[in-house]
Coordinates of C-alpha atoms in Angstrom, one line a residue:
T704 CA -26.4 1.8 -49.6
K705 CA -28.9 1.5 -46.8
L706 CA -26.9 1.6 -43.5
K707 CA -28.9 0.2 -40.2
I708 CA -27.2 2.1 -37.5
T709 CA -30.2 1.2 -34.6
G710 CA -28.1 -0.3 -31.8
H711 CA -24.9 0.8 -32.7
Q712 CA -22.8 3.9 -31.4
E713 CA -24.4 7.1 -31.5
P714 CA -23.2 8.9 -34.7
I715 CA -21.3 12.4 -34.5
I716 CA -22.8 15.2 -36.4
D717 CA -19.8 17.1 -38.0
G718 CA -21.4 20.4 -39.7
D719 CA -22.6 18.7 -43.0
H720 CA -21.6 15.6 -42.5
M721 CA -22.0 12.6 -39.9
I722 CA -19.5 10.2 -38.7
V723 CA -21.1 6.7 -38.0
Y724 CA -20.1 3.1 -37.4
Y725 CA -21.8 0.5 -39.2
D726 CA -19.7 -2.4 -40.1
F727 CA -17.2 -0.1 -40.6
L728 CA -16.3 3.5 -39.4
R729 CA -17.5 5.9 -42.1
K730 CA -18.2 9.4 -43.0
I731 CA -21.3 10.6 -44.8
N732 CA -22.4 13.7 -46.7
L733 CA -25.8 14.9 -45.0
K734 CA -26.9 17.2 -47.9
T735 CA -25.9 14.4 -50.9
G736 CA -26.1 11.3 -48.9
R737 CA -22.8 10.2 -50.4
Q738 CA -19.9 8.2 -48.4
V739 CA -16.6 10.6 -48.0
W740 CA -14.8 7.9 -46.6
M741 CA -14.7 4.3 -44.9
D742 CA -11.9 3.1 -43.0
T743 CA -10.0 0.7 -45.2
T744 CA -7.4 -0.2 -42.5
K745 CA -6.9 -4.1 -43.4
E746 CA -4.8 -5.3 -40.2
E747 CA -7.2 -6.4 -37.2
R748 CA -10.1 -4.1 -38.7
P749 CA -13.3 -4.5 -36.3
R750 CA -15.8 -6.3 -38.1
E751 CA -19.7 -5.5 -37.2
K752 CA -19.8 -7.7 -34.2
N753 CA -17.2 -5.9 -32.4
A754 CA -17.4 -2.3 -33.8
P755 CA -18.2 -0.2 -31.1
M756 CA -22.2 -0.3 -30.2
P757 CA -23.7 1.3 -27.1
G758 CA -25.5 -2.2 -26.4
A759 CA -21.8 -3.8 -26.0
N760 CA -20.8 -1.2 -23.7
Y761 CA -18.1 0.7 -26.0
A762 CA -17.4 4.6 -24.8
S763 CA -18.9 7.3 -27.1
M764 CA -16.8 8.5 -30.0
L765 CA -15.4 12.0 -29.1
L766 CA -14.4 14.9 -31.6
R767 CA -12.1 17.5 -30.4
D768 CA -10.2 19.9 -32.2
G769 CA -10.6 18.4 -35.5
V770 CA -9.6 14.9 -34.4
L771 CA -11.9 12.1 -33.8
Y772 CA -11.2 9.6 -31.0
T773 CA -13.0 6.3 -30.9
P774 CA -12.8 2.8 -29.2
Y775 CA -11.2 0.5 -32.0
G776 CA -11.2 -3.3 -31.6
D777 CA -9.5 -4.2 -28.1
G778 CA -8.3 -0.8 -27.8
L779 CA -8.7 2.7 -29.0
A780 CA -7.7 4.8 -31.9
A781 CA -7.7 8.6 -33.5
F782 CA -8.9 9.7 -36.9
D783 CA -8.5 12.4 -39.2
P784 CA -12.3 13.1 -39.8
S785 CA -11.4 14.7 -43.1
T786 CA -10.0 11.8 -44.9
G787 CA -10.5 8.8 -42.4
E788 CA -6.7 8.5 -41.9
I789 CA -5.5 6.9 -38.6
K790 CA -3.5 9.3 -36.6
W791 CA -2.5 6.6 -33.8
R792 CA -3.7 3.6 -32.4
I793 CA -3.3 1.6 -29.4
D794 CA -4.5 -2.3 -28.8
D795 CA -5.0 -4.6 -25.9
V796 CA -6.4 -2.6 -23.2
T797 CA -7.1 -4.2 -19.7
G798 CA -10.9 -5.7 -20.1
S799 CA -10.7 -5.9 -24.0
I800 CA -13.5 -3.4 -24.3
V801 CA -12.8 0.4 -23.9
T802 CA -15.9 1.5 -21.8
E803 CA -15.3 4.9 -20.8
M804 CA -13.3 7.9 -22.5
Q805 CA -12.6 11.3 -21.4
I806 CA -10.5 14.6 -22.5
D807 CA -9.0 16.2 -19.7
G808 CA -6.3 18.9 -20.7
E809 CA -4.2 17.1 -23.4
T810 CA -4.6 13.8 -21.9
L811 CA -7.7 11.3 -23.4
Y812 CA -8.4 9.2 -20.3
Y813 CA -9.9 6.0 -20.5
R814 CA -11.3 2.8 -18.6
G815 CA -11.3 -0.7 -20.3
G816 CA -13.5 -3.5 -18.9
G817 CA -15.5 -2.7 -15.7
I818 CA -18.5 -4.6 -17.1
I819 CA -20.1 -8.1 -16.6
K820 CA -20.2 -9.5 -20.1
D821 CA -22.1 -12.3 -21.7
P822 CA -24.9 -12.2 -19.1
G823 CA -26.3 -15.7 -18.0
R824 CA -24.7 -18.7 -17.7
N825 CA -21.7 -17.7 -19.5
A826 CA -21.3 -14.3 -17.4
V827 CA -17.6 -13.1 -16.8
T828 CA -16.7 -9.9 -15.1
L829 CA -14.0 -7.9 -16.7
D830 CA -11.3 -6.2 -14.4
A831 CA -11.1 -2.5 -14.8
G832 CA -8.3 -1.0 -16.3
Y833 CA -7.6 2.8 -16.2
N834 CA -4.8 4.7 -18.2
G835 CA -4.5 7.9 -20.1
V836 CA -2.8 8.7 -23.7
S837 CA -1.4 11.8 -25.0
L838 CA -3.7 13.5 -27.4
S839 CA -1.1 14.4 -29.9
D840 CA 0.7 10.9 -30.4
G841 CA -1.5 8.4 -28.4
Q842 CA 1.6 7.5 -26.0
R843 CA 0.2 6.0 -22.7
I844 CA 0.9 8.4 -19.9
W845 CA 1.7 5.4 -17.1
Q846 CA 3.5 2.3 -18.2
E847 CA 0.9 -0.2 -17.2
D848 CA -3.1 0.2 -16.8
I849 CA -4.0 0.4 -13.1
V850 CA -6.7 -2.4 -12.8
V851 CA -9.4 -2.5 -10.4
A852 CA -11.3 -6.0 -10.2
G853 CA -14.7 -6.5 -10.2
P854 CA -17.5 -4.3 -11.3
V855 CA -16.9 -0.9 -10.9
T856 CA -18.9 2.3 -11.0
N857 CA -18.6 5.5 -13.3
W858 CA -15.7 7.6 -12.6
A859 CA -15.7 11.3 -11.4
F860 CA -12.6 13.6 -11.9
G861 CA -11.9 16.3 -9.1
N862 CA -8.7 17.7 -7.3
G863 CA -6.3 16.1 -9.7
R864 CA -7.7 12.6 -8.9
I865 CA -10.0 10.1 -10.6
Y866 CA -12.6 8.6 -8.2
V867 CA -13.8 5.2 -8.5
G868 CA -16.4 3.1 -6.5
A869 CA -15.7 -0.5 -6.4
G870 CA -18.0 -2.6 -3.9
D871 CA -17.7 -0.9 -0.7
S872 CA -14.3 0.6 -1.5
L873 CA -13.5 3.9 -3.0
I874 CA -10.5 4.1 -5.0
T875 CA -8.7 7.3 -5.9
I876 CA -6.1 7.4 -8.7
D877 CA -3.5 10.2 -9.1
K878 CA -4.0 11.9 -12.7
G879 CA -0.1 12.6 -12.3
V880 CA 2.4 11.0 -14.5
T881 CA 3.1 8.4 -11.9
G882 CA -0.6 7.4 -11.7
N883 CA -0.5 6.1 -8.3
R884 CA -3.5 4.3 -7.1
E885 CA -3.9 5.8 -3.9
A886 CA -5.0 3.8 -0.5
E887 CA -8.5 2.7 -0.8
K888 CA -11.1 3.8 1.4
R889 CA -12.6 0.5 2.6
G890 CA -15.5 -0.7 4.7
D891 CA -18.4 1.3 5.4
V892 CA -17.3 4.5 3.6
F893 CA -20.5 5.1 1.7
G894 CA -22.8 4.5 5.0
F895 CA -25.1 2.4 2.3
E896 CA -27.1 -0.2 3.9
N897 CA -27.4 -3.6 1.9
E898 CA -26.5 -2.0 -1.5
M899 CA -23.5 -0.7 -3.4
P900 CA -23.2 2.6 -4.7
L901 CA -24.0 2.7 -8.5
T902 CA -22.7 6.3 -9.7
L903 CA -20.5 9.0 -8.6
Q904 CA -20.7 12.8 -9.6
I905 CA -18.8 15.7 -8.8
K906 CA -21.2 18.4 -7.5
G907 CA -20.0 21.7 -6.5
G908 CA -16.5 20.6 -5.5
D909 CA -18.1 18.1 -3.4
L910 CA -18.6 13.8 -4.2
L911 CA -22.3 12.8 -5.0
V912 CA -22.4 9.0 -4.2
Q913 CA -25.7 7.5 -5.7
G914 CA -27.3 3.8 -5.1
R915 CA -30.7 2.5 -5.9
Q916 CA -32.3 3.7 -2.4
N917 CA -29.5 6.0 -1.0
V918 CA -27.6 9.2 -1.9
A919 CA -24.8 10.8 -0.1
L920 CA -22.5 13.8 -0.4
F921 CA -19.1 13.8 0.6
G922 CA -16.3 16.5 0.8
I923 CA -13.5 16.4 -1.1
P924 CA -10.2 17.9 0.8
D925 CA -6.9 19.1 -0.6
G926 CA -5.1 16.5 1.1
D927 CA -6.0 12.5 1.1
G928 CA -9.4 12.1 -0.7
V929 CA -12.7 11.8 0.7
R930 CA -13.7 12.5 4.4

């Protein structure tokens, strides 16, 4: 069977095998071209139109310690890459699309939404929802997603916090078990004139903030966020 993977989520190469989405999640033997397994989950199985694809803003798959973590429909799931068996699955994340994932310790943090869907007249801004799940069993670490309205920047991890830019605000989220959303730094915190920040990055323990025409570096103290 020929699979057209152009425009779909980037495959993962695992030794002599490739894990790839087309209409469903599959594992292919790269030496023989034979399919090892295909996800045959019948209940709410993602179809081609909503299988993870970079063009549709889905986060990339992650492979760690023999487990595959991937967006899955309107949530995310963990697979045994040897057999294709689902180890755990969560549904109904804020924003309906898992757009970012990052493993930190024994937790998989994720962001749902935070994007503009269906550009044009039908454009809708999906609120961003942040949470994390245990790698072992998929249990959410916070009771509810931490929701941030409107388009957001990427996230940056540092000093036990998650930093997110939203408009002219800098939002910090405590990565601990409480998941407190700390006080927002509003107003001219970035010092950017007539533009919003686009990306955040931790550089040498500091927070690097970039826009289209501006760049700034902020020190991150041990206390209450960015100074």
